[in-house]
CSV table of C-alpha atoms in Angstrom, one decimal:
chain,number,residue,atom,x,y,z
A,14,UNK,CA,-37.2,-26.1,5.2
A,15,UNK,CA,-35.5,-23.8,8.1
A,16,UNK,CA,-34.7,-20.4,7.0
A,17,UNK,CA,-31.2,-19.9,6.8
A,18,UNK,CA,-29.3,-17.5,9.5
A,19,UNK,CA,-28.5,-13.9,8.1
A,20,UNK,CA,-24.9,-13.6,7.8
A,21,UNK,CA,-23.5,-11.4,10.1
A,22,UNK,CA,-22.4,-7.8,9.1
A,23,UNK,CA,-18.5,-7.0,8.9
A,24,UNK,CA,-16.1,-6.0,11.1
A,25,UNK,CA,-15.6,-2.3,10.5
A,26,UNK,CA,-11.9,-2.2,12.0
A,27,UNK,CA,-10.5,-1.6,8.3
A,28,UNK,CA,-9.9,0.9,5.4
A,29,UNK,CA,-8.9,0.7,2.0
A,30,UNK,CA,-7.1,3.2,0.0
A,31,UNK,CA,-7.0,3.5,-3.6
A,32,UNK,CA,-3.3,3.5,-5.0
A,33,UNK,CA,-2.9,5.6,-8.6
A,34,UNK,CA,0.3,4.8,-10.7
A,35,UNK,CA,2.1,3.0,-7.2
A,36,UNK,CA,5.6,2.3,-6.4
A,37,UNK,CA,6.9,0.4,-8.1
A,38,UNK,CA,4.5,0.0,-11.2
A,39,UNK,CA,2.7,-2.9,-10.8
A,40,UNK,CA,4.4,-4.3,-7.7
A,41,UNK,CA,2.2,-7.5,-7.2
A,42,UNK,CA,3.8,-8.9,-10.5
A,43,UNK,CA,7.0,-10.3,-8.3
A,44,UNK,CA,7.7,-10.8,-4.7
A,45,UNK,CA,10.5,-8.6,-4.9
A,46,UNK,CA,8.1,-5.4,-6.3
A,47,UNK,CA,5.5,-6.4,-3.8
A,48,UNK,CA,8.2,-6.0,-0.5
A,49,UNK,CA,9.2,-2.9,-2.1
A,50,UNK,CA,6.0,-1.2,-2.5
A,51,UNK,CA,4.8,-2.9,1.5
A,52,UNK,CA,7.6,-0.9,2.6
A,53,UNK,CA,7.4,2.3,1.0
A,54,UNK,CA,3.8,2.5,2.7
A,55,UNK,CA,5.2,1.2,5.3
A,56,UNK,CA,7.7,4.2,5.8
A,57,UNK,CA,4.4,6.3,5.8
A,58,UNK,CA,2.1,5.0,8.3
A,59,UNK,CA,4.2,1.9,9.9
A,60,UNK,CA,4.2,-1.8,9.5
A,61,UNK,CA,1.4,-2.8,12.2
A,62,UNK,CA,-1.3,-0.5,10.5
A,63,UNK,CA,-0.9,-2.5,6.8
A,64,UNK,CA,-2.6,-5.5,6.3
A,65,UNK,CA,-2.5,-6.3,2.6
A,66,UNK,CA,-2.7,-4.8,-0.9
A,67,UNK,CA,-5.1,-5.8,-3.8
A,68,UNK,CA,-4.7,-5.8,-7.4
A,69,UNK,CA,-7.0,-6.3,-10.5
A,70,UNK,CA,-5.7,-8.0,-13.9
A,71,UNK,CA,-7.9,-5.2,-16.0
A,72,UNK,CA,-6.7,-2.2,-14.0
A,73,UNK,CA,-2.3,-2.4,-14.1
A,74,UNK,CA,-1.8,1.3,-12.8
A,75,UNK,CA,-4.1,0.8,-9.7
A,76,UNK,CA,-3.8,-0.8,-6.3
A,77,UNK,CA,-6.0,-1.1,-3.4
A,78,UNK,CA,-4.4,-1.0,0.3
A,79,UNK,CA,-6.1,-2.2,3.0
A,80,UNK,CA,-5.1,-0.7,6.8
A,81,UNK,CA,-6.6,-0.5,10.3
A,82,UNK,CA,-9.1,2.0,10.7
A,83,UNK,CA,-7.3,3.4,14.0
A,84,UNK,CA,-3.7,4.1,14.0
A,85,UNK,CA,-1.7,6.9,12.5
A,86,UNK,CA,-2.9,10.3,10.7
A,87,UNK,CA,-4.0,9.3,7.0
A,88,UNK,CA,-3.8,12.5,5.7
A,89,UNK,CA,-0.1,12.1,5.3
A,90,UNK,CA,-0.5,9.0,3.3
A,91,UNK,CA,-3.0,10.6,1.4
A,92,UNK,CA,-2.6,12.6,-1.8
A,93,UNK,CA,0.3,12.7,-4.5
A,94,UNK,CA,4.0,11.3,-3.8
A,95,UNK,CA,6.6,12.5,-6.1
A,96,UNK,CA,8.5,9.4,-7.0
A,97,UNK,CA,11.8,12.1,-7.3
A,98,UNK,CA,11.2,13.4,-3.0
A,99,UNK,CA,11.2,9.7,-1.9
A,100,UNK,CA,13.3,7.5,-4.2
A,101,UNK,CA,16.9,7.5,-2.9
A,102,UNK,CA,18.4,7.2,-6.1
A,103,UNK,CA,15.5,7.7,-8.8
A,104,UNK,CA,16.4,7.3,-12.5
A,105,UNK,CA,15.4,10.2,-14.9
A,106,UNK,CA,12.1,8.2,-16.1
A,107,UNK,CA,11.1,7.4,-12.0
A,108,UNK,CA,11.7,11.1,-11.1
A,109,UNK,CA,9.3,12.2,-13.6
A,110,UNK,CA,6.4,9.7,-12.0
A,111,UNK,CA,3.7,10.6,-9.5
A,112,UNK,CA,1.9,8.4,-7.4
A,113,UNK,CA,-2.0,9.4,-5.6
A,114,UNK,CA,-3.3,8.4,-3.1
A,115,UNK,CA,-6.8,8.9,-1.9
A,116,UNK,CA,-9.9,7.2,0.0
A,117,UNK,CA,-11.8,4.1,-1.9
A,118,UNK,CA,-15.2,3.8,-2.3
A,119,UNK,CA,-15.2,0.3,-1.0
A,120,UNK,CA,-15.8,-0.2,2.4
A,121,UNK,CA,-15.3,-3.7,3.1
A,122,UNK,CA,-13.0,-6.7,2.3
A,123,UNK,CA,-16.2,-8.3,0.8
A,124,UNK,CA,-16.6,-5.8,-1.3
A,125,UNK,CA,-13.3,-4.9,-2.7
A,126,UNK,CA,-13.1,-9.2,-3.7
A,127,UNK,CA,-16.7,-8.9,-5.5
A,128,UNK,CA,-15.4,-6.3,-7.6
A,129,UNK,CA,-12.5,-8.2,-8.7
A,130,UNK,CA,-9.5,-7.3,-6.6
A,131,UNK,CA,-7.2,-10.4,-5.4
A,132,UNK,CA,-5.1,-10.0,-2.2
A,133,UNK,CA,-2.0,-10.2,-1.3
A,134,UNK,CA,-1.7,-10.4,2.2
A,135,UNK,CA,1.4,-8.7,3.6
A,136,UNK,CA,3.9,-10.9,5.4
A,137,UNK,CA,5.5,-9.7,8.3
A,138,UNK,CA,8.5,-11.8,7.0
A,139,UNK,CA,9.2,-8.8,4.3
A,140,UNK,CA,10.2,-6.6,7.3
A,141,UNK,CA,13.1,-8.6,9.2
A,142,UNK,CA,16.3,-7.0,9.0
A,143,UNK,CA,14.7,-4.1,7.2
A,144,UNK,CA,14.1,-0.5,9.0
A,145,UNK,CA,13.5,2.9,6.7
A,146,UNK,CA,17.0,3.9,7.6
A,147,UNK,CA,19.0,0.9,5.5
A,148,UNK,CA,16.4,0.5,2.6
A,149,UNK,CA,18.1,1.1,-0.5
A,150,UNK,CA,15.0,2.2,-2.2
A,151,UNK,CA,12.2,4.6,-1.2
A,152,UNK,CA,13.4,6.4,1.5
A,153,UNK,CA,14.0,9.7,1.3
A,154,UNK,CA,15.4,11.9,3.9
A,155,UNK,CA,11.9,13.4,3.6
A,156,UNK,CA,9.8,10.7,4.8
A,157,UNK,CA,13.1,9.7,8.1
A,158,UNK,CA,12.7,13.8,8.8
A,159,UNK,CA,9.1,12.9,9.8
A,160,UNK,CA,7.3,10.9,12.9
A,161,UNK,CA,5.6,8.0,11.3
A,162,UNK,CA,2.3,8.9,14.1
């Protein structure tokens, strides 16, 4: 019997991130959560360098985003996000949250699915007729006040 062809490595154009405690709390639960956690990462490091998000039934408060490798300066997106500094109108309970953001240990799609994590895939349909400037959600006049690049 032949010997079957190695499969070939992955594409290394991608990164993921790991999302602690994200906007809003579990957003892949509706479509309406998932849009509005899209484009508050979105507002961060813009809508052509997110390609989808991944969630895991046993882990609620966590989420997994995956974005081109090249494209803006990560270090903004990375670290902690006071729900109060980009939530237009937070309530008292929202102004109190915090969400982190930091590199994940996975590397690949491949990896991130055969640890559990189902995607989402973000639609570019959740951005027509939306900009950063008219969402009536999560943004701040801190995150308009600087460059997404």
């Amino acid at each position: 019997m032949p010997k079957r062809a190695p499969t070939p490595p992955p594409a290394d154009d991608t990164r993921f991130f790991t999302v602690v405690n994200p906007y809003p709390e579990q957003p892949y639960m509706t479509l309406d959560d998932s849009r509005r956690f899209t484009r508050w990462i979105t507002c961060i490091i813009g809508e052509d360098h997110l390609l989808a998000f991944y969630h895991k039934p046993k882990s609620p408060n966590v989420v997994l985003i995956e974005t081109l490798k090249i494209g803006p300066d990560f270090d903004r997106l990375m670290g902690e996000h006071r729900w109060s500094e980009f939530l237009k109108k937070p309530s008292p309970a929202e102004s109190r949250e915090v969400s982190s953001i930091f590199p994940c240990t996975l590397a690949t799609s491949r990896m991130v699915q055969k640890a559990g994590w189902v995607c989402r895939d973000v639609s570019s349909s959740w951005f027509r007729k939306w900009s950063p400037q008219t969402d009536r959600y999560a943004v701040s006049r801190l995150l308009l006040a600087r460059p997404l690049y």
